Short mmCIF file of N, CA and C in Angstrom, two decimals:
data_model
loop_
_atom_site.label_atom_id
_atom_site.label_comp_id
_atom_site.label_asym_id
_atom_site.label_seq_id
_atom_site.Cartn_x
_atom_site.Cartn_y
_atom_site.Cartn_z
N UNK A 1 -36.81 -15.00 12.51
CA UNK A 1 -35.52 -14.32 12.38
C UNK A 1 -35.71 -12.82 12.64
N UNK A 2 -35.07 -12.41 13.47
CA UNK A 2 -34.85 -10.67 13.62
C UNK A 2 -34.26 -9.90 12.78
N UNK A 3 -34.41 -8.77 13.17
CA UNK A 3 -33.29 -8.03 11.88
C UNK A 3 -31.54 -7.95 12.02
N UNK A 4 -31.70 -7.94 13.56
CA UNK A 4 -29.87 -8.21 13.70
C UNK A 4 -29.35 -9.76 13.00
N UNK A 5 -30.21 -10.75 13.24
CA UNK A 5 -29.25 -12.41 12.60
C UNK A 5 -29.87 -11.83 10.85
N UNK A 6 -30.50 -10.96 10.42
CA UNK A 6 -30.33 -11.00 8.85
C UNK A 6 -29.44 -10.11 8.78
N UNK A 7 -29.28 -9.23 9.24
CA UNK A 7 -28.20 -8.08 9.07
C UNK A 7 -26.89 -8.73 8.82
N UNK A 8 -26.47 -9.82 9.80
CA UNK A 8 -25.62 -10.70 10.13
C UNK A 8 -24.91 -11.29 9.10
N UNK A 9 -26.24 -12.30 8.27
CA UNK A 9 -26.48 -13.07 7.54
C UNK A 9 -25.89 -12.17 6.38
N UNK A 10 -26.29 -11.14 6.02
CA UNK A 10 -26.23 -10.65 4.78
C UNK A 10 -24.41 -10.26 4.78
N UNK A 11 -24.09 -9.51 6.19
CA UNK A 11 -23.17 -8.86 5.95
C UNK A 11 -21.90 -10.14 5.59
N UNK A 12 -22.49 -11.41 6.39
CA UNK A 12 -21.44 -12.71 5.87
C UNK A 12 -21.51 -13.18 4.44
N UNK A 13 -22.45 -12.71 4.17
CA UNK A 13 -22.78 -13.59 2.55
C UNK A 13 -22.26 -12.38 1.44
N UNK A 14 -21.92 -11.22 1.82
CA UNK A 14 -21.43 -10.30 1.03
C UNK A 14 -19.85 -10.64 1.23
N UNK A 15 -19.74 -11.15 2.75
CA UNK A 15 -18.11 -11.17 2.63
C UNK A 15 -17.53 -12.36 1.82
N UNK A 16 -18.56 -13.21 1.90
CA UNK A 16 -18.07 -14.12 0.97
C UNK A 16 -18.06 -14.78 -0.20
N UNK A 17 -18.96 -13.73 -0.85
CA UNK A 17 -19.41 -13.39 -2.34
C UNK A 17 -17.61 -12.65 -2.71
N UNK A 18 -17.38 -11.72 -1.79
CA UNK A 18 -16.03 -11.21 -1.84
C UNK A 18 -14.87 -12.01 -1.93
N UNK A 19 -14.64 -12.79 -1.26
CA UNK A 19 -13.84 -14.06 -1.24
C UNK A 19 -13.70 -14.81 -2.23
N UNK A 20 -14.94 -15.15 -2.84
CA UNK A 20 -14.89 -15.77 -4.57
C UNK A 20 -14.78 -15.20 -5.28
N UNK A 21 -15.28 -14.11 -5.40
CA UNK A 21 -14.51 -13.26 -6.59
C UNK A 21 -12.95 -13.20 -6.65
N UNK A 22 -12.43 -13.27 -5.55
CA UNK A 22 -11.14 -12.93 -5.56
C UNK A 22 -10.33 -14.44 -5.76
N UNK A 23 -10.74 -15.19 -5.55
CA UNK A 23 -10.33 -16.46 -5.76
C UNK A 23 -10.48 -16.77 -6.79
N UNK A 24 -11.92 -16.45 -7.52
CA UNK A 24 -11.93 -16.43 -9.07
C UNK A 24 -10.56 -16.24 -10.09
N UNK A 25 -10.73 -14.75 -9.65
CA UNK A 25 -9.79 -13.49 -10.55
C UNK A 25 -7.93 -14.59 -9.88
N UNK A 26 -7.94 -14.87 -8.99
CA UNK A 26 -6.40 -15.48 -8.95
C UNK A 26 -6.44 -16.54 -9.26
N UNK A 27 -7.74 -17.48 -9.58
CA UNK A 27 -7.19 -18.23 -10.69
C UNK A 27 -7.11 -18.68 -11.93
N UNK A 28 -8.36 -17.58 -12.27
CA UNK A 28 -8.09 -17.48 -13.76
C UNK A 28 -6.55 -16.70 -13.95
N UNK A 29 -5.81 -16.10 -13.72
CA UNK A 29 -4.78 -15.83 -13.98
C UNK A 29 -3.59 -16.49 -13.97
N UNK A 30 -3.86 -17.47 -12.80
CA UNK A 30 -2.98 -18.40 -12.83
C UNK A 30 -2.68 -19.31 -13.61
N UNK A 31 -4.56 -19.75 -14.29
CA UNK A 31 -5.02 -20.70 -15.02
C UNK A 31 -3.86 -20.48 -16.36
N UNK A 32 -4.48 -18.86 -16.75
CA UNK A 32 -3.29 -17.84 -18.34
C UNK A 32 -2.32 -18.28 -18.10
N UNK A 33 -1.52 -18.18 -17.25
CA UNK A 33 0.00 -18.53 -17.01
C UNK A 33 -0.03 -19.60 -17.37
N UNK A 34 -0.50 -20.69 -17.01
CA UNK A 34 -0.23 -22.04 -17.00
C UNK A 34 -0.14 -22.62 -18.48
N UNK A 35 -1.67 -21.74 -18.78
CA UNK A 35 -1.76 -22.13 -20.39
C UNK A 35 -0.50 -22.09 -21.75
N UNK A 36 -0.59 -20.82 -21.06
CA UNK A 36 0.10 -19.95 -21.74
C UNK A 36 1.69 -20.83 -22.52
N UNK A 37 2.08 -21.85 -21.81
CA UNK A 37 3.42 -21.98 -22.60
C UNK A 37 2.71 -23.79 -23.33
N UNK A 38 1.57 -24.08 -22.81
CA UNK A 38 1.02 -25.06 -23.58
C UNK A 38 0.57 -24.77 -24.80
N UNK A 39 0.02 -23.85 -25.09
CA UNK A 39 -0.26 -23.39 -26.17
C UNK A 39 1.06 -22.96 -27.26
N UNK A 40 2.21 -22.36 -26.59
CA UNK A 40 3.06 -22.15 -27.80
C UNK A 40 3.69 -23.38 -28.21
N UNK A 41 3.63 -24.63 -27.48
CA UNK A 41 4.47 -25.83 -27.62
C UNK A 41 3.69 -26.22 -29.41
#
């Protein structure tokens, strides 16, 4: 492997370390919402 396909490599695996986080964070929030009126029942 060269340094351009790791450069590559890395800069994709950061973008999509990015991507889950953000998918995370929208659905744990969504998850709250959801809960949220199960719990007052």
């Amino acid at each position: 492997m060269d340094n351009r396909s790791t450069h590559e490599f890395v800069e994709q695996l950061h973008e999509k370390q990015a991507k889950d986080q953000k998918n995370k964070q929208r659905q744990a929030t969504s998850q709250k919402s959801q809960r949220m009126p199960n719990k007052q029942h």
